[in-house]
Short mmCIF file of C-alpha atoms and ligand atoms in Angstrom, two decimals:
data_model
loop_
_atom_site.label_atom_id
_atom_site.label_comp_id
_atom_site.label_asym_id
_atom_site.label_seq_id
_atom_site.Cartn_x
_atom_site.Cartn_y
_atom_site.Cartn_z
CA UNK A 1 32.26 -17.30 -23.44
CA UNK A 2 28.36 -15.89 -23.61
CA UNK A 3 27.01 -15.74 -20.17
CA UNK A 4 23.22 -14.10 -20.65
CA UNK A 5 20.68 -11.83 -18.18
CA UNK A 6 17.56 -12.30 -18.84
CA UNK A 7 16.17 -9.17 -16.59
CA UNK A 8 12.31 -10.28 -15.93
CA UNK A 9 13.03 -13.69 -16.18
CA UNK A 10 9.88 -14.46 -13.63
CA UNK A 11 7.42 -13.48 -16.65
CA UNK A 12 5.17 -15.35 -19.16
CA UNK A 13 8.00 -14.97 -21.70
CA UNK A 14 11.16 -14.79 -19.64
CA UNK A 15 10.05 -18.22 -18.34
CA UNK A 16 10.44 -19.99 -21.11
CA UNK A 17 13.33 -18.12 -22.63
CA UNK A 18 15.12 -19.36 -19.39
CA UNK A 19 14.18 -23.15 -19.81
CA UNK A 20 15.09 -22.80 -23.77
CA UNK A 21 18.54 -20.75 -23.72
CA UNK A 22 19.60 -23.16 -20.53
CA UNK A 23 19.06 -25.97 -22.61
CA UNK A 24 21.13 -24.88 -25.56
CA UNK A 25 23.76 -23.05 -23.95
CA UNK A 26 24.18 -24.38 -19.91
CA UNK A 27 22.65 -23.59 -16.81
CA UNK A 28 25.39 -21.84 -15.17
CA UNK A 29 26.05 -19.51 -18.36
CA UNK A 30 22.01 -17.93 -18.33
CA UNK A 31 21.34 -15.69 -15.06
CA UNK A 32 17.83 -15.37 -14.27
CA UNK A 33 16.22 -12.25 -12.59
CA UNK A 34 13.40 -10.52 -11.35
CA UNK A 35 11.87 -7.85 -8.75
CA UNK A 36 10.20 -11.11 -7.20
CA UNK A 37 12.25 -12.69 -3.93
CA UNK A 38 12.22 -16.04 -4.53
CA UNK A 39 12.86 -17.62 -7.92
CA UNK A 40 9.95 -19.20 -9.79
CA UNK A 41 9.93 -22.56 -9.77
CA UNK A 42 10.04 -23.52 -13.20
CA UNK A 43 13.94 -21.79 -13.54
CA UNK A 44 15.20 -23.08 -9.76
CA UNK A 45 17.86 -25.30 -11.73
CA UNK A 46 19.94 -22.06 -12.21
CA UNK A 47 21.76 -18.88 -11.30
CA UNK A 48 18.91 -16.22 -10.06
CA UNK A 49 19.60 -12.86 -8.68
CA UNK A 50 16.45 -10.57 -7.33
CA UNK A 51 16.89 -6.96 -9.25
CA UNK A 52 14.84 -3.91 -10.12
CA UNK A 53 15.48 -2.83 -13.48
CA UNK A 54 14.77 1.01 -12.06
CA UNK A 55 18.30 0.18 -9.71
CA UNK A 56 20.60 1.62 -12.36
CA UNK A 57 23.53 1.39 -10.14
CA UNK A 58 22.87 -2.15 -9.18
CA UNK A 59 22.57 -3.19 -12.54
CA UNK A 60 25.31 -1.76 -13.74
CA UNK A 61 27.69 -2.82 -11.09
CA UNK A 62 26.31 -7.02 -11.80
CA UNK A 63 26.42 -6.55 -15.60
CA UNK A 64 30.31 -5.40 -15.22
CA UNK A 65 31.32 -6.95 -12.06
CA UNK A 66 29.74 -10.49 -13.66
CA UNK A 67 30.94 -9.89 -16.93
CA UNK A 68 27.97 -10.33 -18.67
CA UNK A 69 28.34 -10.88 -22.03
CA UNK A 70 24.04 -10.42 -23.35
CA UNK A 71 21.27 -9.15 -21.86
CA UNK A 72 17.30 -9.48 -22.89
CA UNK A 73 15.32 -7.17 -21.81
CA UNK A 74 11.98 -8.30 -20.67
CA UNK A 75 10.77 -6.12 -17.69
CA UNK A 76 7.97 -3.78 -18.07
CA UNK A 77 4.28 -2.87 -17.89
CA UNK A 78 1.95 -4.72 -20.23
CA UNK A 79 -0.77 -2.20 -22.56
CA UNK A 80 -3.72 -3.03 -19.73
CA UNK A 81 -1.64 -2.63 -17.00
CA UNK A 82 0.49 0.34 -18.18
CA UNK A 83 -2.92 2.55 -18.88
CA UNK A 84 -3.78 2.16 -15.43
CA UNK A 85 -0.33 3.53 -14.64
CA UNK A 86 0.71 5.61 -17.36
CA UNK A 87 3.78 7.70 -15.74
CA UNK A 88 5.23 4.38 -13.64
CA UNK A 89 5.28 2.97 -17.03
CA UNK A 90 6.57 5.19 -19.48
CA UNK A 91 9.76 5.41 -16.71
CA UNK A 92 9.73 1.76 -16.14
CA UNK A 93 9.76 0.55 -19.85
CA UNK A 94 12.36 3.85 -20.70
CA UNK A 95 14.51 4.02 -18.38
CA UNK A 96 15.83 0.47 -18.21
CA UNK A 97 16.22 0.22 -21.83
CA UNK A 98 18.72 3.06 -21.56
CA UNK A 99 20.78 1.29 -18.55
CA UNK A 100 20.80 -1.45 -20.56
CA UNK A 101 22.14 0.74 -24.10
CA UNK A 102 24.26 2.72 -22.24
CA UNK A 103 26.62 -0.32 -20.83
CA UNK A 104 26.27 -1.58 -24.49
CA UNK A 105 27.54 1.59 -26.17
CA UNK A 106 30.30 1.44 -23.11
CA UNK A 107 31.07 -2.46 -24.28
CA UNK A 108 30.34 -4.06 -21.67
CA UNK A 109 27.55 -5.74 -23.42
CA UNK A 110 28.04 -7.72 -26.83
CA UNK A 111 24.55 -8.08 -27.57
CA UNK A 112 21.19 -7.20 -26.31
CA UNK A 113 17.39 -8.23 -27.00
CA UNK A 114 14.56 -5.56 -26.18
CA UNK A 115 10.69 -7.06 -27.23
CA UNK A 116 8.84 -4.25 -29.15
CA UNK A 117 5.03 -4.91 -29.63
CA UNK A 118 1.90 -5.00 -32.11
CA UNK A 119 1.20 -2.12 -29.61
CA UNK A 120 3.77 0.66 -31.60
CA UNK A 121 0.43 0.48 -34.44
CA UNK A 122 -2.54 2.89 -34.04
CA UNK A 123 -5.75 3.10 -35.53
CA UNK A 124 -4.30 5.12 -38.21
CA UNK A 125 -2.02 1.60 -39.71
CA UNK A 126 -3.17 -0.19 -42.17
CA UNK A 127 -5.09 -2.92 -40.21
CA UNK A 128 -4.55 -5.86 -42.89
CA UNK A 129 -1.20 -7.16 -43.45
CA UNK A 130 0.85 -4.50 -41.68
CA UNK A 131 3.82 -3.49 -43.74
CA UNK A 132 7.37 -3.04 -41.78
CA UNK A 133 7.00 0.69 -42.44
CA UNK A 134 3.90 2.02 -42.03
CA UNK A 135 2.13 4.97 -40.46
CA UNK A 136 2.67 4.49 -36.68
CA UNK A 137 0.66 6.14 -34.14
CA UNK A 138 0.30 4.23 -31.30
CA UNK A 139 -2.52 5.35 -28.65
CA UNK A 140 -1.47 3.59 -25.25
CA UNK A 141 1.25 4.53 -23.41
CA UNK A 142 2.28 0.79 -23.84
CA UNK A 143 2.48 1.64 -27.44
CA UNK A 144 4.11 5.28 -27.28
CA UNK A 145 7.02 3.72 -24.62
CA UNK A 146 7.52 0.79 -27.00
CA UNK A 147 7.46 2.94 -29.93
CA UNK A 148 10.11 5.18 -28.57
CA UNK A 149 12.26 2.58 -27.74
CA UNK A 150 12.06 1.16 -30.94
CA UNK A 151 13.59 4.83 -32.24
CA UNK A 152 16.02 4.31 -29.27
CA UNK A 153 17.37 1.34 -30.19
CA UNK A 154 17.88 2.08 -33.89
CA UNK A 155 19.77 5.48 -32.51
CA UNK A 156 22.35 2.91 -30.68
CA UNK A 157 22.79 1.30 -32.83
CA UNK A 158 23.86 3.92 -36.11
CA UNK A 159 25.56 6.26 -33.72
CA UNK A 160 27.44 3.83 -31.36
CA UNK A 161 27.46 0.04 -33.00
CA UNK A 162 25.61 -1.37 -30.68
CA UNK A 163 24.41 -5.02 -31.35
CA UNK A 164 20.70 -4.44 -29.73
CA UNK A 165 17.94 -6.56 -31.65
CA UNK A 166 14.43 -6.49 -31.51
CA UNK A 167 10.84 -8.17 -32.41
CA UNK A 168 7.44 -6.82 -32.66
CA UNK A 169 5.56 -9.67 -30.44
CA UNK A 170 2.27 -10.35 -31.47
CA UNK A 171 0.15 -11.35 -28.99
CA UNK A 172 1.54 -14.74 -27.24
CA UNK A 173 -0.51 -17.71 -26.24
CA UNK A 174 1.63 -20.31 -23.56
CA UNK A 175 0.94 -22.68 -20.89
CA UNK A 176 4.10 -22.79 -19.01
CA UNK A 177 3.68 -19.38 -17.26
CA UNK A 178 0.53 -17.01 -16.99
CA UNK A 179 0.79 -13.92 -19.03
CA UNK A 180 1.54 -10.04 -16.91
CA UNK A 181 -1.59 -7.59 -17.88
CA UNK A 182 -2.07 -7.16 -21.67
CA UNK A 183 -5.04 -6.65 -23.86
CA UNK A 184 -4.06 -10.28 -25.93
CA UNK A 185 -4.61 -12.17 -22.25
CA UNK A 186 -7.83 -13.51 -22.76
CA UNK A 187 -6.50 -16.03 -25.76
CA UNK A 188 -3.94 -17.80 -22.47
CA UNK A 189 -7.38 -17.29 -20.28
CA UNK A 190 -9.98 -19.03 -22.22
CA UNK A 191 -7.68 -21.93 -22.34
CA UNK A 192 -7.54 -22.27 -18.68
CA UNK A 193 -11.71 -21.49 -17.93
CA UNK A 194 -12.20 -23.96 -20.86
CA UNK A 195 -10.64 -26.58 -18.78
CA UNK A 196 -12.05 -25.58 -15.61
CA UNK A 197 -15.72 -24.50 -16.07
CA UNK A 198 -16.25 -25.42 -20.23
CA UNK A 199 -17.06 -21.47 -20.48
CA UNK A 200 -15.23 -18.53 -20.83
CA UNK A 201 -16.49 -14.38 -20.79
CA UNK A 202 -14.42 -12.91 -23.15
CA UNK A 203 -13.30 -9.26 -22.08
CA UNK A 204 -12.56 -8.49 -26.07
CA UNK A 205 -15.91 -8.73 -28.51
CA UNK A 206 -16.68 -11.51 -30.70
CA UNK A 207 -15.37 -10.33 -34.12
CA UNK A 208 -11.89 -8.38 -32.53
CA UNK A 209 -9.00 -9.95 -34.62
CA UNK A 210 -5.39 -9.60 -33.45
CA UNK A 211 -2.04 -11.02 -34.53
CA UNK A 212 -1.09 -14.26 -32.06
CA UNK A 213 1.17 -16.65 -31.91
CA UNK A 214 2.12 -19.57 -30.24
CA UNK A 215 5.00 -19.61 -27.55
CA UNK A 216 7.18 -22.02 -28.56
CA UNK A 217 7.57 -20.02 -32.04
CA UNK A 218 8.04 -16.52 -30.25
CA UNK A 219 10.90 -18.24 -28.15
CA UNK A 220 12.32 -19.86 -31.09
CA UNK A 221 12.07 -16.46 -33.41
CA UNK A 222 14.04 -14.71 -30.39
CA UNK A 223 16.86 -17.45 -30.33
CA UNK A 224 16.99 -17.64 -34.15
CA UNK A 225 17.38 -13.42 -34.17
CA UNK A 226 19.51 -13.58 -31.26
CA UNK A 227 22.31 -16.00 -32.84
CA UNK A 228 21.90 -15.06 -36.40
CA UNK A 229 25.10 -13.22 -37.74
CA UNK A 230 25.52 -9.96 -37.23
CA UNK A 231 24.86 -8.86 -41.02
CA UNK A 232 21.83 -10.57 -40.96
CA UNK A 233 19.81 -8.04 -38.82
CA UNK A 234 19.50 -5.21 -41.32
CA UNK A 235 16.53 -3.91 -38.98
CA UNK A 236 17.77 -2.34 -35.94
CA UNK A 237 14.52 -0.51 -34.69
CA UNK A 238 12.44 -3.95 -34.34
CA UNK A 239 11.26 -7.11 -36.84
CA UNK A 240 7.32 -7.72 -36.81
CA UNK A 241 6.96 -11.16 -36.48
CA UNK A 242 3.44 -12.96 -37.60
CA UNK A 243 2.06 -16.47 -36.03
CA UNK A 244 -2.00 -16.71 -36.42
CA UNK A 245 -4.39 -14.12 -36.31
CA UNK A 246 -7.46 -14.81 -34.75
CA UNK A 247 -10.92 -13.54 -33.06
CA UNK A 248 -12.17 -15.00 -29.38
CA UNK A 249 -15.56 -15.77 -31.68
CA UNK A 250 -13.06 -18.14 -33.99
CA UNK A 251 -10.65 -19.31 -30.90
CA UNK A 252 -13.85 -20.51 -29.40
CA UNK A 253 -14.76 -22.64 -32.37
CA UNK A 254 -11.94 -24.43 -32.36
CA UNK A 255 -12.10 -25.04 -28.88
CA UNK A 256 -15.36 -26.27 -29.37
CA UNK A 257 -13.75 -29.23 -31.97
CA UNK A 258 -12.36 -30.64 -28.83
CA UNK A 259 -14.99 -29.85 -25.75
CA UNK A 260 -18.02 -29.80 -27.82
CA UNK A 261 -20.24 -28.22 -24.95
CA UNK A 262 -17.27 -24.99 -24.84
CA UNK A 263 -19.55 -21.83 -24.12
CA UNK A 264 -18.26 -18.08 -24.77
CA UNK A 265 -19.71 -14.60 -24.14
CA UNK A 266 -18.51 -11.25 -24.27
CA UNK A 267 -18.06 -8.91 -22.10
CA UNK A 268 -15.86 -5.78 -23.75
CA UNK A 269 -13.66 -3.76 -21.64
CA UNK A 270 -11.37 -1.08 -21.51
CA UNK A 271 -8.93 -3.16 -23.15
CA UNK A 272 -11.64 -3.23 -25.94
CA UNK A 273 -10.47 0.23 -27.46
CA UNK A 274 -6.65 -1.01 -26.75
CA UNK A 275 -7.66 -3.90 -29.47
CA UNK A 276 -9.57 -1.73 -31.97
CA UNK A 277 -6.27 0.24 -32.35
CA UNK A 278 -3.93 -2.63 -33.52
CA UNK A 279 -3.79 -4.32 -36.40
CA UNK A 280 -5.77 -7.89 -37.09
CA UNK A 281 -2.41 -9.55 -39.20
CA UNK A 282 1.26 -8.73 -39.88
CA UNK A 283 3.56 -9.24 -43.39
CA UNK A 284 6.63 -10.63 -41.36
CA UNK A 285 8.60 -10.56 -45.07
CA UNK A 286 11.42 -8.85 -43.59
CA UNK A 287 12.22 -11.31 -41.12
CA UNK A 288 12.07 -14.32 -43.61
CA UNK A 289 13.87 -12.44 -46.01
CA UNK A 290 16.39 -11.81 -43.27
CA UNK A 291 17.21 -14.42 -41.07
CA UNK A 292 14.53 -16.91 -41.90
CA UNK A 293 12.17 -16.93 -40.01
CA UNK A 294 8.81 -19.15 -40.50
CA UNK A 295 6.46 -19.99 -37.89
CA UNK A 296 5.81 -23.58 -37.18
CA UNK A 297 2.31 -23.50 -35.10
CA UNK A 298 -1.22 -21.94 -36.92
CA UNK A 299 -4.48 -21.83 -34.75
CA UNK A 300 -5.37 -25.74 -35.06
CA UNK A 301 -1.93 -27.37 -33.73
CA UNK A 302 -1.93 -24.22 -31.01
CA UNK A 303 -5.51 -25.05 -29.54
CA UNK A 304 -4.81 -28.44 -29.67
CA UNK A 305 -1.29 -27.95 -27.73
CA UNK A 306 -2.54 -25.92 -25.33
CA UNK A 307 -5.66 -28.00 -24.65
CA UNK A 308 -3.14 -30.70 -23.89
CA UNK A 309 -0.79 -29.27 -21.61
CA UNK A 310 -2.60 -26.55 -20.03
CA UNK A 311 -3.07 -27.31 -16.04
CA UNK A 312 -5.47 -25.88 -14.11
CA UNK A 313 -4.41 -27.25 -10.60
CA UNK A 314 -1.41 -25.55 -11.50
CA UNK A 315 -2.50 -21.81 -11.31
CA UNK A 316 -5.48 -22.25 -8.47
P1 NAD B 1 5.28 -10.29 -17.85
O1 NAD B 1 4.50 -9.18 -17.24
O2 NAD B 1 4.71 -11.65 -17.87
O3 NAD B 1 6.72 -10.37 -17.16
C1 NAD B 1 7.46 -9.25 -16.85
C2 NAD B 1 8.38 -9.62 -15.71
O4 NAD B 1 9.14 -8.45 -15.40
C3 NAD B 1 7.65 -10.04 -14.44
O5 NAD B 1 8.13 -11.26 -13.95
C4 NAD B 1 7.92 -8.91 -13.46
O6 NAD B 1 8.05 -9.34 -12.12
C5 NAD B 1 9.24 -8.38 -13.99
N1 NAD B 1 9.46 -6.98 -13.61
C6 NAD B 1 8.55 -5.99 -13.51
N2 NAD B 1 9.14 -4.87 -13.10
C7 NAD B 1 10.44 -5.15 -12.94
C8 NAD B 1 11.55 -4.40 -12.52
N3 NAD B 1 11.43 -3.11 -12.14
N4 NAD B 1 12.77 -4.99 -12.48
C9 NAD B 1 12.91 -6.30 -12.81
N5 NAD B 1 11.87 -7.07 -13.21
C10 NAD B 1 10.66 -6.51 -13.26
O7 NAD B 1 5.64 -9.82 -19.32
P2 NAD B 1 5.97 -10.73 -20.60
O8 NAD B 1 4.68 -11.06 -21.25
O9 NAD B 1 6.90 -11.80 -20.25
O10 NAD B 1 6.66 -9.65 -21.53
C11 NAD B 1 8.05 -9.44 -21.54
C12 NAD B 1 8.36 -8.35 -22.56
O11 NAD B 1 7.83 -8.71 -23.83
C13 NAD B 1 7.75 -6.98 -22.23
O12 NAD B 1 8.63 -5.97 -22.63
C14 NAD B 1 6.52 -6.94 -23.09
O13 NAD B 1 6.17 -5.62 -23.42
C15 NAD B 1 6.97 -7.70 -24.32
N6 NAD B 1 5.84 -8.26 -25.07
C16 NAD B 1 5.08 -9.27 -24.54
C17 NAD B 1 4.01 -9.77 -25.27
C18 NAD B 1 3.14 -10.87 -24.75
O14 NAD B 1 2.12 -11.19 -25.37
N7 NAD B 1 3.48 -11.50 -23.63
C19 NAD B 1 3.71 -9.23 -26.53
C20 NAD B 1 4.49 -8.17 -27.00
C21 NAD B 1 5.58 -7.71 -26.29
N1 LIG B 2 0.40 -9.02 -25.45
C1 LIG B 2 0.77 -7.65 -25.31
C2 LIG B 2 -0.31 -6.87 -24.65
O1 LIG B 2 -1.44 -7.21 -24.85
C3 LIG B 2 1.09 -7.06 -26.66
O2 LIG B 2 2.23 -6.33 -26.53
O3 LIG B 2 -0.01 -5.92 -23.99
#
């Protein structure tokens, strides 16, 4: 019987992840949670249960006390927000991950999902069609706590069997749920100031190309991992995944197909240098090769997607 915590459910991807796995697998059986009191209101029509990741003790005690069966991993600082609070995060994204391997390595757990990120590259990768295994030397702490983990993981799962798997999101673009503080934010905020105002200052510079994708494929690649067979996952430190890559200079053009009078400037930020050490595009062989995967959405069908759905009333 799979019964599944999502821990930082309240997120831009936990959100969906709820809706999806609910939908294939039962309300009752997928427990939603989050520091936040109340549950969002897009995953009411479910089990929720308010809880810090940092609460080992809690944790612990609803994982075994619940018999949970899987867990995914989602809580944690984002690369913008996590280099404005580097120790918080390094302990944040850490030490959960280890509450979480430990009650796996215990067996408690079956099976557990941790996201890895673009962010484990440095300005030292090879920029163009990052290979699997590469030169990694990531320059946020966003990057150095996800690359760690990504060690971590692997560790748990030589030494002690444990069935943790993982994907290197690229940067992900959704309309259901606002994204939590990264440097790839601007590609969900355009969309919205596009809607609102038909103009948009970009916080990353015109030509600054990074790997994207659409959320309906990042939600789909994280189901498809999940249930694959065990065999399958021959990568135990974390799959790169590729969607689109794309600049705010090009995302504006294709806005502009739709809203013809769409105006962009820039405006770089600190999150500028944060870009200009990851990669522009990803070779996601492995995970073809592997288990299959293939995204569905490229830059055209995702403007156009989230120029239909996205909601400005919704967010005001
Ligand atoms: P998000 O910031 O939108 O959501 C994170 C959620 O975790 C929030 O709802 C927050 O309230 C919750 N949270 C924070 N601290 C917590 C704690 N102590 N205990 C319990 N919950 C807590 O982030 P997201 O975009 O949904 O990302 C989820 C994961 O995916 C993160 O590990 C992130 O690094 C990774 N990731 C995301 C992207 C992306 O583009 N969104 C890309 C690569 C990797
Ligand atoms: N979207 C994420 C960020 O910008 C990448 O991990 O932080």
């Amino acid at each position: 019987m799979k019964k599944v915590l999502i821990i930082g459910a309240g997120g831009q991807i936990g959100t969906e992840l709820v809706l999806k796995l609910r939908e294939m697998f039962g309300n009752e059986n997928i427990i939603a949670s989050d520091l936040k009191d109340e549950c969002p209101s897009l995953i009411q029509d479910g089990p929720y249960v308010k809880m810090d990741i940092m609460d080992r003790a809690f944790v612990r005690n609803y994982i075994i006390e619940n018999k949970v069966t899987e867990v995914y991993l989602l809580a944690a600082l984002l690369s913008a927000t996590a280099e404005k609070n580097p120790d918080f995060a390094w302990r944040l994204n850490m030490e959960g991950l280890f509450t979480i391997l430990d009650l796996a390595k215990e067996k408690h757990l079956q099976k557990v999902f941790w996201p890895s990120s673009i962010a484990v590259f440095g300005p030292t990768t090879p920029r163009v069609n990052t290979p699997q295994y590469t030169v990694m030397e990531p320059t946020t702490v966003y990057g150095i706590s996800k690359q760690a983990g990504e060690r971590w993981c692997e560790y748990y799962a030589n030494k002690f069997d444990v069935d943790v798997r993982s994907i290197r999101y690229p940067g992900l673009i959704s309309y259901k749920s606002l994204p939590g503080g990264g440097t790839t934010d601007y590609a969900v905020d355009i969309f919205y100031k596009a809607k609102e105002t038909q103009s948009f200052t970009s916080f990353l510079s015109e030509d600054t190309r990074l790997p994207m994708m659409f959320m309906d494929d990042a939600i789909r690649g994280t189901i498809e991992l999940m249930e694959t067979a065990k065999e399958n996952v021959k990568i135990r430190s974390s799959y790169k995944l590729s969607g689109c890559d794309i600049t705010p200079a090009e995302l504006a053009n294709e806005i502009r197909l739709h809203m013809p009078d769409f105006h962009i400037d820039y405006a770089p930020d600190f999150r500028q240098a944060i870009a200009d050490s990851w990669p522009d595009s990803i070779d996601d062989s492995e995970a073809q090769e592997h288990w299959g995967w293939k995204p569905n959405f490229d830059a055209k069908s995702l403007v156009k997607t989230m120029l239909e759905n996205v909601q400005v009333s919704a967010v005001k």
